[in-house]
Amino acid sequence: MDFDIIFGNAARAALGPEAIILALAAIGLNIHFGYTGLLNFGQVGFIMLGAYGTSVTVATFGWSLWAGIPIGLFLALALAVTLGIPTLRLHAVMFAIATIAAAEIIRILIGSTDAIGLTGGPLSVSFDAGAFFDLNPYADGPQDRYGVGTFAFTGQQMWVITVGWVLVALVSLFVFLIVRSPWGRVLKSIREDQDAARSLGKNVFWYKMQALMIGGVIGGMAGVIDAIKTSGADPNGFRPQVTFYTYTALLLGGAATYLGPVLGAILFWFLREWIESFLRQLSAEAWLPNAVADFLEGSEGIISVAMVGLALVLLMLFRPQGITGNRTEMQLDAR
Amino acid sequence: MPADRPPPEGPSAPEDRSMLVDSARRTTEVEPILTVHPEPGVAKPNPILTMDGLQRSFGGLTAVDVDHLEIERGIVTALIGPNGAGKTTLFNLITGFDRADSGRWEFNGQMVTSPSPDRLARRGMVRTFQLTKSLAKLSVLQNMLLGAPNQVGERLWAAPFRHLWRNQERANTERADELLEQFNLSHMRDELAGTLSGGQRKLLEMARALMSDPALVMLDEPMAGVNPALAQSLLGHITELALSGVSVVYIEHDMDVVSGISDWVVVLAQGQVIAEGGPWKVIHDEVVIDAYLGRRRAGTAS
Ligand SMILES: Nc1ncnc2c1ncn2[C@@H]1O[C@H](COP(=O)(O)OP(=O)(O)OP(=O)(O)O)[C@@H](O)[C@H]1O
Ligand SMILES: [Mg+2]
């Protein structure tokens, strides 16, 4: 058992593109769920449109990546509007159902064989992200590695990571600025009691719509990074569990906090990768009974996700505010 | 019910509060309403709110059935009636929180065509709720600031740029602090509203409503659960509000309170206005006493 390898893998996942994508998705969801109280169970839909908007623009229409990115973000915005207009006035539970359904419908449409000509259908789509990597200042020869041991990235990865974390920082700053303003105060009042907000003259529908749009576009950014990182998109990457991983990260870090979604995303990937690496090493240990080794073999990924879920359950029991949240706020719910 | 209390000398109760207010102003403010004949649906000299044929039923139950009712501007009007009379429902209809089956109403000289709660609030009609709606995870001060109208910082484009709204925020904070002082909540200013007691929440909700400088304040049982000493000072605030030109309608069950601060009283029973008039007249009205005791009388419904 080599803990250096386990730790290296975990640290790489915690700082790598996957964590960036999850962090952006969670920052967007934090605006929906954390600050406005919108039960958006379809965050993956926004990510998907960001990713496919970018990919399809470049791959199918042959336009520049720099046109693809805004188109991806615009599609995420358009989803927020079309989803919000009919559903934001409904009960919170109806809204939740509508969001999960909308995301699945989009995924099924994108992945259907009828859409092959446009989106690649079930075959996934890939494009040349050269326009992005042309700007890469890191040397990325086949021998170039940045880091130590298993905690190392290629030059291309370094470029994605650098841009990604800068984006996370900028978006976090933007969210901090708008949430601490009177505008953010209205969002929180809607989360607490929308009738109270109405009685004070706030147009609840419009504020919810703004929140849905901003959080959706930030989700779209996650999709853009995902598309660039993989130079494409695959419908299987946008199943509903992506939304639930996003919730897990958000709740781990602490909903309605500024750093919660980012820390949560880092922690999520660290734990997930640590456990998976650990199990993989474990299943190779000679002293392990064959039955156990066979059980572990190939299931490390699933078990590690289950363990992260378990960690979330324990967290909800013992520290329901998440790692950065405020305890006294949570206790108010019991009153 | 203070049925055994003698009616005061002179035309009405307002004299009772002469120590609270400048009596000269008082007289000019209240005089016109005293000339109004006390009968259900009577026209008032200068109404801020006029309702016509307002109806709302839940299944077979008619909760509100108001033929015609006017609320006079700049005075304190009490809305009383037994439990289940439809007082809260009437509030909900007028403020747009519930939809009337039929009927029209006019606020501040304008017909209310599409009653949306937030639009009505922005037009100057604010209300409080019988079951208090404090925003638990916001501080008391933040609750207050939410009440302030026309905030630049509540627009998304201005939100990230603090210098655009800092001064307004500071002014609103000063106003909030004044109100918190008046409502004995200064010491709780930075606590989360969810930590307040039930009575304190009532106070906060009322203070928050006043942040918007409303034209009409509608308070649903503002004194319920507030300790007597504080209730006394609340009554003072309500009177002062009317003096500063704000119209107040409040729902209340305590007849001592009603007779103490109301310029006018409207009685609702089974959804209908069965009586209105000066407080002493109404409280001792046979029809009203019967309604409270649950007795039905032929011909009360008009
Ligand atoms: N949403 C609703 N659904 C069904 N019935 C309702 C609803 N709201 C009110 N009612 C009924 O309408 C009637 C009037 O209720 P309302 O709350 O207006 O009474 P109230 O005069 O405010 O009473 P109280 O003094 O007890 O607060 C009651 O019989 C109540 O059961
Ligand atoms: Mg009531």
XYZ file of C-alpha atoms in Angstrom, chain A residues 124-241:
118
model
C -20.735 12.035 -28.664
C -19.232 14.991 -30.435
C -15.633 16.083 -30.593
C -13.939 19.166 -31.885
C -10.554 20.774 -32.101
C -9.964 22.994 -29.094
C -6.744 24.220 -30.629
C -7.827 27.842 -30.419
C -7.709 27.493 -26.660
C -4.491 25.509 -26.406
C -2.692 27.813 -28.840
C -2.621 30.283 -25.985
C -1.052 27.746 -23.624
C 2.064 29.276 -22.036
C 3.087 25.956 -20.420
C 5.521 23.762 -22.318
C 3.567 20.633 -23.165
C 5.949 18.246 -24.747
C 5.332 14.543 -24.065
C 7.909 14.619 -21.241
C 6.666 17.781 -19.537
C 5.102 17.165 -16.147
C 4.181 19.716 -13.498
C 4.096 18.380 -9.935
C 5.540 15.471 -7.957
C 4.762 11.762 -8.116
C 1.174 11.043 -9.054
C 0.293 14.631 -8.204
C 1.335 15.928 -11.605
C -0.312 17.510 -14.620
C 0.562 17.762 -18.302
C 1.140 21.163 -19.854
C -2.306 21.140 -21.462
C -3.930 20.226 -18.178
C -1.997 23.020 -16.469
C -3.467 25.509 -18.917
C -7.038 24.281 -18.360
C -6.472 24.319 -14.631
C -5.009 27.795 -14.612
C -7.803 29.279 -16.682
C -10.362 27.256 -14.752
C -9.325 28.341 -11.284
C -8.999 31.956 -12.376
C -12.538 31.687 -13.705
C -13.694 30.132 -10.424
C -12.074 33.008 -8.523
C -13.647 35.666 -10.750
C -17.077 34.084 -10.635
C -16.828 33.691 -6.863
C -15.909 37.352 -6.565
C -18.841 38.345 -8.744
C -21.212 36.214 -6.684
C -19.791 37.687 -3.491
C -20.406 41.203 -4.797
C -23.989 40.648 -5.876
C -24.986 38.544 -2.898
C -23.811 40.981 -0.233
C -25.773 43.765 -1.949
C -29.410 44.682 -1.349
C -30.147 42.523 -4.395
C -28.740 39.494 -2.577
C -30.760 40.408 0.470
C -33.931 40.148 -1.603
C -32.870 36.682 -2.795
C -32.426 35.538 0.791
C -35.771 37.004 1.794
C -37.403 34.983 -0.984
C -35.670 31.876 0.313
C -36.965 32.552 3.820
C -40.531 33.502 2.962
C -41.625 34.645 -0.445
C -44.909 36.078 0.783
C -43.008 38.300 3.177
C -40.857 39.465 0.273
C -43.988 40.202 -1.750
C -45.569 42.120 1.076
C -42.480 44.330 1.066
C -42.909 45.121 -2.614
C -40.410 42.711 -4.136
C -41.253 41.175 -7.495
C -40.509 37.627 -6.443
C -40.900 36.078 -9.875
C -38.429 38.453 -11.465
C -35.816 37.964 -8.756
C -36.149 34.208 -9.015
C -35.741 34.504 -12.757
C -32.593 36.564 -12.365
C -31.204 34.022 -9.916
C -32.068 31.164 -12.243
C -30.375 32.914 -15.157
C -27.176 33.802 -13.311
C -26.812 30.396 -11.683
C -27.651 28.737 -14.993
C -25.023 30.653 -16.935
C -22.426 29.800 -14.291
C -23.487 26.169 -14.733
C -22.997 26.738 -18.465
C -19.421 27.849 -17.758
C -18.810 24.502 -16.102
C -19.985 22.918 -19.339
C -17.686 25.076 -21.430
C -14.670 24.037 -19.349
C -15.797 20.440 -19.634
C -16.071 20.701 -23.417
C -12.631 22.275 -23.730
C -11.038 19.803 -21.356
C -12.355 16.786 -23.247
C -12.469 18.506 -26.664
C -16.057 17.413 -26.982
C -19.163 16.211 -25.197
C -20.921 12.919 -24.597
C -24.583 12.587 -23.617
C -23.710 9.958 -21.012
C -21.676 12.513 -19.132
C -24.799 14.495 -18.316
C -26.949 12.074 -16.403
C -28.992 13.281 -13.414
C -26.340 12.165 -10.956
